[in-house]
Amino acid sequence: MTTGLIPGGQTPDPRPSSTRPPHQRGDLTGQGALHVDDRPRSSVITARAAASFEPVGRSVATARSFVRDTLQGWGFADIIDDAVVLTSELVTNAVVHAGTHADVLCLRSADGVRIEVSDRYPEREIPLQGSLATMGSPDREGGRGLQLCAAIAARWGVEYTPTHKQVWFQLDLPDRPVGTRTAGPSLPADLLPLADSRVRVAVVQIDRTGAISAWNEDAEELFGYSADQVTGKPLTDLAAWPHTPGTSTGIVEALQLSRWEGSYGIRGANGRVTPVYASHLRVRDTDGEPSTVCLLVRDHERAVLQTPSRGPASDPATTSDGQNADPFEVFIGSPAPDDLDGLLQRTVERARDMLDGDSAFLLLATDDETELEVRASTGLPSARQRFARVPVEAGPGRYGSARMPAVHEDLLAVPGAVPLLNGTGMRSVVTVPLKVEGRLTGSLGVAAEASGRYSNEEALRLQFAADRIALAVESARLGELERLRRGSLSFLVEASDLLAGTLDRDQTLALMAQMTVPTLATWCAVYTIADQASDPYLSYVLHEDEEFIDGIKSLLSKIAPPDPVPTPGARVWAAPAAAAHDAALRSSMRSLGLTGGPTHQVASGIGPTLATASAVGGETVVLPLVARNRVIGMLTLGKPTDEHFRQEILELAEDLSRRAALALDNARLYSERTAISQALQRSLLPPELPEIDGVEVEVIYRAAGEGNEVGGDFYDVFPISDGAYGFAIGDVCGTGPNAAAVTGLARHALRLLAREGLSGPAVLERLNSAILDEGARSRFLTLLYGEMRPQEDGSAELKVVCAGHPLPLRLRQDGTVEAAAEPQPLLGVMEDLELYEQTVTLDPGDVLLCVTDGVTERREGTRMLGDDGLADVLTTCTGLTAGAVAARIMRAVERFASDAPSDDMAILAMRVA
């Protein structure tokens, strides 16, 4: 490891020298001599806290909270703001600019705090020497964190290893007046505590057996016993201990604690009990033998000994102003009562510090008390252990006797006694239960790397703390559970609304993934199964960081999909994590040339491979998507490296999967029926328009209703024989499928009858009979039918029959518009029709416009476009092609009203060239 010396100081070494390489000082040359801080400072670490943060933007805020909470728990409020600012800049450099994980380590020593921020991008350049001017402008993206270190920190520096770069800074605690621990304001005489003419402080020393070994004169005066009368007697013979229910602590246990302060009574020589306020301190004599020194005053003179922050001894759960206090304050302070995670984290940190351990952990019991779930830890890989579960008293990997305090002097002698500590290097551990009203609610443990560190004395101290906080923890846990249940209900209601709002399969898949990420999981993959004979198919992949989506999709496509098991509930799927690990290992080996292949070809892929392995390296679970008693897919949820799912999250995911499965199956059914409907509707439309020499033909068709391609309006242009062409445009009463059925009958019957050589009136009369034969399903029909024969002189001869349909309009070259036919009875009403045809000749440049009533009956309030309005628009189309005429008519119809059309529309324009 090499160390770069930064102007303004040198690298501090708060850790023991036996565990750290020698410090290498850089050559101080250049402009002026650099000052090196040679003040003596403590090298003893009294506490440490570490955390690792992913290379995502939100990690910066999380790192700030981690440092703030850590220093607040250590009581270093004076330097929190500076530490948070520097940490924010350095973590930003790591996770945003370097794009790697950031490891943050906080070390507490007697004179201050050292914070180390490491990233995994060692080749990133930073300035090693020179003045601050060489670091660039404060407005630059990079380098600003180093400028802040130089400006704020007492000492700072940079250290390199082959795989990491570490930037550290030291913040010293502000100087305080020597000897001052606490002080109160000046008070008027009438507000000072009341005492007798002479305050007597009894000093009583208790040996390791609990017997009195020293008894001063004030003790004789207060209680009436001489030293000879009480020396050698147990203090329990004299003490009247107030056994408060639930504390599980008596005078014997209190004498074994390192410190204790509170109230009890001493039976005097006269037989009466004198209430006293006591302060106990556990000490060792010159021979190393432990004993307890007790200072006692009369209870009403408690101000002489009482620590100012403590409440009245008469009710340890009540403050001096009468307000109820959280029992947790006695042990840890006063975190927000509804912040369970913060409360648990502070608990383990204080427990570790109290027993001078290397790590601590806290587990909460599940509702059925058969398992314990890791909820907080310090000094352990918390990301790997968080929400992991272990059995309490049965099965492999059981926790052991979690219902009783336990001390393990050496875990190597009892492998697996505490599964949470497997592979962590911890040797000795003390665990105590958290109980509320006799019910197991959790377990608190402290561990050390050395063996034989803990005995029953430490277990007693830890149990005392656990008894005081158990109720507060359980109350916060129940509050969190209630909020989670309410949030789950709101989440499921919103999810149901979103899933019910679409029948599109692809959109349903996207909604499923977006609702689970990041609320329930870090990444999600959805497999679908087309039918029972098909294999699962990877249909959708989503990660909270879009950069990982392609890598996860590629990884999942290379492994076999999970088995479509219909059993409800989540099951663990280990294949993605194993495949990601193997792929990352192979890439790393190739990059080092261990496989004999070229290294430069794979070096660029190492980063994405490692990132993908980290993204899917945690716990992965699969939930079946079951709808209508059939497995239609699987919902796969994953966590990043070494993270686990909470049981509550899995139960919520299971509820979501049932709703999502039904929505996905509904979307499938809708898609199938829509495809069938569209195929049938397309069969009712003409395949294509014929090309007629000398005549331009253009059609615009709009069916009313969402998803409809064909309605009650129809058109057709088709060849008959001998250069003649038939054309038709009609309107069946109504819209939708029923009208479309008559449409198909009319269009196909027209083609068939016309090609039999029948005249126009004969064709329509036979069609009328066919419609009437439909009986109750018949609908009346308006129809304009004609036959066109292009002439040698360039004109076109038309024979037209208009059966109840809007009259066709003829546009001449001079701009005049006139009706090209006369109205006749519509079809489908009367059996005997007498129809006749009319002959019209279109000169070159003339246009024949045929429309359905959806065009002429276009409305805006009380206004209607009508025949006259259509004629007015047509007069502006002189000289336009047939396509331009049809387009102008459609634009005029759409602009006439702001609402969407409620009726089918068809426009047929024919122009003689």
PDB file of N, CA, C and O in Angstrom, residues 654-680:
ATOM      1  N   GLU A 654     -46.959 -12.074  -2.841  1.00  0.00           N
ATOM      2  CA  GLU A 654     -47.867 -13.176  -3.192  1.00  0.00           C
ATOM      3  C   GLU A 654     -49.267 -12.644  -3.494  1.00  0.00           C
ATOM      4  O   GLU A 654     -49.923 -13.074  -4.452  1.00  0.00           O
ATOM      5  N   ASP A 655     -49.742 -11.695  -2.681  1.00  0.00           N
ATOM      6  CA  ASP A 655     -51.049 -11.081  -2.959  1.00  0.00           C
ATOM      7  C   ASP A 655     -51.039 -10.374  -4.302  1.00  0.00           C
ATOM      8  O   ASP A 655     -51.997 -10.458  -5.083  1.00  0.00           O
ATOM      9  N   LEU A 656     -49.952  -9.656  -4.572  1.00  0.00           N
ATOM     10  CA  LEU A 656     -49.851  -8.950  -5.850  1.00  0.00           C
ATOM     11  C   LEU A 656     -49.819  -9.924  -7.014  1.00  0.00           C
ATOM     12  O   LEU A 656     -50.431  -9.671  -8.065  1.00  0.00           O
ATOM     13  N   SER A 657     -49.123 -11.057  -6.858  1.00  0.00           N
ATOM     14  CA  SER A 657     -48.999 -12.012  -7.965  1.00  0.00           C
ATOM     15  C   SER A 657     -50.363 -12.584  -8.345  1.00  0.00           C
ATOM     16  O   SER A 657     -50.621 -12.848  -9.528  1.00  0.00           O
ATOM     17  N   ARG A 658     -51.248 -12.792  -7.365  1.00  0.00           N
ATOM     18  CA  ARG A 658     -52.588 -13.308  -7.688  1.00  0.00           C
ATOM     19  C   ARG A 658     -53.367 -12.290  -8.517  1.00  0.00           C
ATOM     20  O   ARG A 658     -54.038 -12.659  -9.497  1.00  0.00           O
ATOM     21  N   ARG A 659     -53.304 -11.043  -8.135  1.00  0.00           N
ATOM     22  CA  ARG A 659     -54.002 -10.011  -8.902  1.00  0.00           C
ATOM     23  C   ARG A 659     -53.385  -9.832 -10.277  1.00  0.00           C
ATOM     24  O   ARG A 659     -54.083  -9.677 -11.278  1.00  0.00           O
ATOM     25  N   ALA A 660     -52.061  -9.839 -10.325  1.00  0.00           N
ATOM     26  CA  ALA A 660     -51.378  -9.657 -11.604  1.00  0.00           C
ATOM     27  C   ALA A 660     -51.657 -10.820 -12.550  1.00  0.00           C
ATOM     28  O   ALA A 660     -51.797 -10.626 -13.763  1.00  0.00           O
ATOM     29  N   ALA A 661     -51.734 -12.045 -12.004  1.00  0.00           N
ATOM     30  CA  ALA A 661     -52.002 -13.206 -12.857  1.00  0.00           C
ATOM     31  C   ALA A 661     -53.374 -13.089 -13.514  1.00  0.00           C
ATOM     32  O   ALA A 661     -53.530 -13.360 -14.713  1.00  0.00           O
ATOM     33  N   LEU A 662     -54.374 -12.686 -12.744  1.00  0.00           N
ATOM     34  CA  LEU A 662     -55.715 -12.545 -13.305  1.00  0.00           C
ATOM     35  C   LEU A 662     -55.750 -11.426 -14.356  1.00  0.00           C
ATOM     36  O   LEU A 662     -56.366 -11.580 -15.407  1.00  0.00           O
ATOM     37  N   ALA A 663     -55.066 -10.315 -14.070  1.00  0.00           N
ATOM     38  CA  ALA A 663     -55.024  -9.223 -15.043  1.00  0.00           C
ATOM     39  C   ALA A 663     -54.304  -9.653 -16.320  1.00  0.00           C
ATOM     40  O   ALA A 663     -54.732  -9.316 -17.429  1.00  0.00           O
ATOM     41  N   LEU A 664     -53.209 -10.409 -16.178  1.00  0.00           N
ATOM     42  CA  LEU A 664     -52.474 -10.869 -17.349  1.00  0.00           C
ATOM     43  C   LEU A 664     -53.303 -11.843 -18.167  1.00  0.00           C
ATOM     44  O   LEU A 664     -53.298 -11.799 -19.403  1.00  0.00           O
ATOM     45  N   ASP A 665     -54.048 -12.723 -17.501  1.00  0.00           N
ATOM     46  CA  ASP A 665     -54.884 -13.671 -18.228  1.00  0.00           C
ATOM     47  C   ASP A 665     -56.047 -12.950 -18.912  1.00  0.00           C
ATOM     48  O   ASP A 665     -56.430 -13.308 -20.031  1.00  0.00           O
ATOM     49  N   ASN A 666     -56.613 -11.949 -18.250  1.00  0.00           N
ATOM     50  CA  ASN A 666     -57.665 -11.156 -18.897  1.00  0.00           C
ATOM     51  C   ASN A 666     -57.137 -10.454 -20.134  1.00  0.00           C
ATOM     52  O   ASN A 666     -57.820 -10.379 -21.164  1.00  0.00           O
ATOM     53  N   ALA A 667     -55.919  -9.926 -20.030  1.00  0.00           N
ATOM     54  CA  ALA A 667     -55.320  -9.274 -21.189  1.00  0.00           C
ATOM     55  C   ALA A 667     -55.086 -10.267 -22.320  1.00  0.00           C
ATOM     56  O   ALA A 667     -55.278  -9.951 -23.501  1.00  0.00           O
ATOM     57  N   ARG A 668     -54.694 -11.502 -21.955  1.00  0.00           N
ATOM     58  CA  ARG A 668     -54.496 -12.532 -22.990  1.00  0.00           C
ATOM     59  C   ARG A 668     -55.814 -12.862 -23.687  1.00  0.00           C
ATOM     60  O   ARG A 668     -55.880 -12.927 -24.928  1.00  0.00           O
ATOM     61  N   LEU A 669     -56.862 -13.072 -22.888  1.00  0.00           N
ATOM     62  CA  LEU A 669     -58.161 -13.391 -23.478  1.00  0.00           C
ATOM     63  C   LEU A 669     -58.667 -12.252 -24.354  1.00  0.00           C
ATOM     64  O   LEU A 669     -59.204 -12.477 -25.439  1.00  0.00           O
ATOM     65  N   TYR A 670     -58.488 -11.034 -23.875  1.00  0.00           N
ATOM     66  CA  TYR A 670     -58.930  -9.872 -24.655  1.00  0.00           C
ATOM     67  C   TYR A 670     -58.163  -9.775 -25.969  1.00  0.00           C
ATOM     68  O   TYR A 670     -58.746  -9.501 -27.030  1.00  0.00           O
ATOM     69  N   SER A 671     -56.846 -10.024 -25.888  1.00  0.00           N
ATOM     70  CA  SER A 671     -56.032  -9.959 -27.106  1.00  0.00           C
ATOM     71  C   SER A 671     -56.469 -11.021 -28.111  1.00  0.00           C
ATOM     72  O   SER A 671     -56.545 -10.764 -29.315  1.00  0.00           O
ATOM     73  N   GLU A 672     -56.761 -12.241 -27.610  1.00  0.00           N
ATOM     74  CA  GLU A 672     -57.198 -13.312 -28.517  1.00  0.00           C
ATOM     75  C   GLU A 672     -58.530 -12.953 -29.171  1.00  0.00           C
ATOM     76  O   GLU A 672     -58.692 -13.119 -30.390  1.00  0.00           O
ATOM     77  N   ARG A 673     -59.456 -12.474 -28.389  1.00  0.00           N
ATOM     78  CA  ARG A 673     -60.767 -12.134 -28.955  1.00  0.00           C
ATOM     79  C   ARG A 673     -60.687 -10.922 -29.880  1.00  0.00           C
ATOM     80  O   ARG A 673     -61.385 -10.844 -30.892  1.00  0.00           O
ATOM     81  N   THR A 674     -59.832  -9.984 -29.537  1.00  0.00           N
ATOM     82  CA  THR A 674     -59.652  -8.828 -30.416  1.00  0.00           C
ATOM     83  C   THR A 674     -59.058  -9.252 -31.745  1.00  0.00           C
ATOM     84  O   THR A 674     -59.472  -8.770 -32.814  1.00  0.00           O
ATOM     85  N   ALA A 675     -58.073 -10.174 -31.684  1.00  0.00           N
ATOM     86  CA  ALA A 675     -57.470 -10.646 -32.932  1.00  0.00           C
ATOM     87  C   ALA A 675     -58.501 -11.365 -33.796  1.00  0.00           C
ATOM     88  O   ALA A 675     -58.538 -11.188 -35.022  1.00  0.00           O
ATOM     89  N   ILE A 676     -59.358 -12.179 -33.161  1.00  0.00           N
ATOM     90  CA  ILE A 676     -60.408 -12.871 -33.922  1.00  0.00           C
ATOM     91  C   ILE A 676     -61.376 -11.865 -34.528  1.00  0.00           C
ATOM     92  O   ILE A 676     -61.752 -11.959 -35.709  1.00  0.00           O
ATOM     93  N   SER A 677     -61.777 -10.900 -33.717  1.00  0.00           N
ATOM     94  CA  SER A 677     -62.727  -9.890 -34.198  1.00  0.00           C
ATOM     95  C   SER A 677     -62.154  -9.095 -35.361  1.00  0.00           C
ATOM     96  O   SER A 677     -62.821  -8.866 -36.373  1.00  0.00           O
ATOM     97  N   GLN A 678     -60.898  -8.705 -35.228  1.00  0.00           N
ATOM     98  CA  GLN A 678     -60.291  -7.913 -36.291  1.00  0.00           C
ATOM     99  C   GLN A 678     -60.125  -8.724 -37.564  1.00  0.00           C
ATOM    100  O   GLN A 678     -60.307  -8.198 -38.672  1.00  0.00           O
ATOM    101  N   ALA A 679     -59.798 -10.026 -37.403  1.00  0.00           N
ATOM    102  CA  ALA A 679     -59.678 -10.869 -38.595  1.00  0.00           C
ATOM    103  C   ALA A 679     -61.022 -10.990 -39.313  1.00  0.00           C
ATOM    104  O   ALA A 679     -61.097 -10.917 -40.551  1.00  0.00           O
ATOM    105  N   LEU A 680     -62.100 -11.189 -38.558  1.00  0.00           N
ATOM    106  CA  LEU A 680     -63.425 -11.283 -39.166  1.00  0.00           C
ATOM    107  C   LEU A 680     -63.839  -9.955 -39.799  1.00  0.00           C
ATOM    108  O   LEU A 680     -64.430  -9.924 -40.882  1.00  0.00           O
TER     109      LEU A 680
END
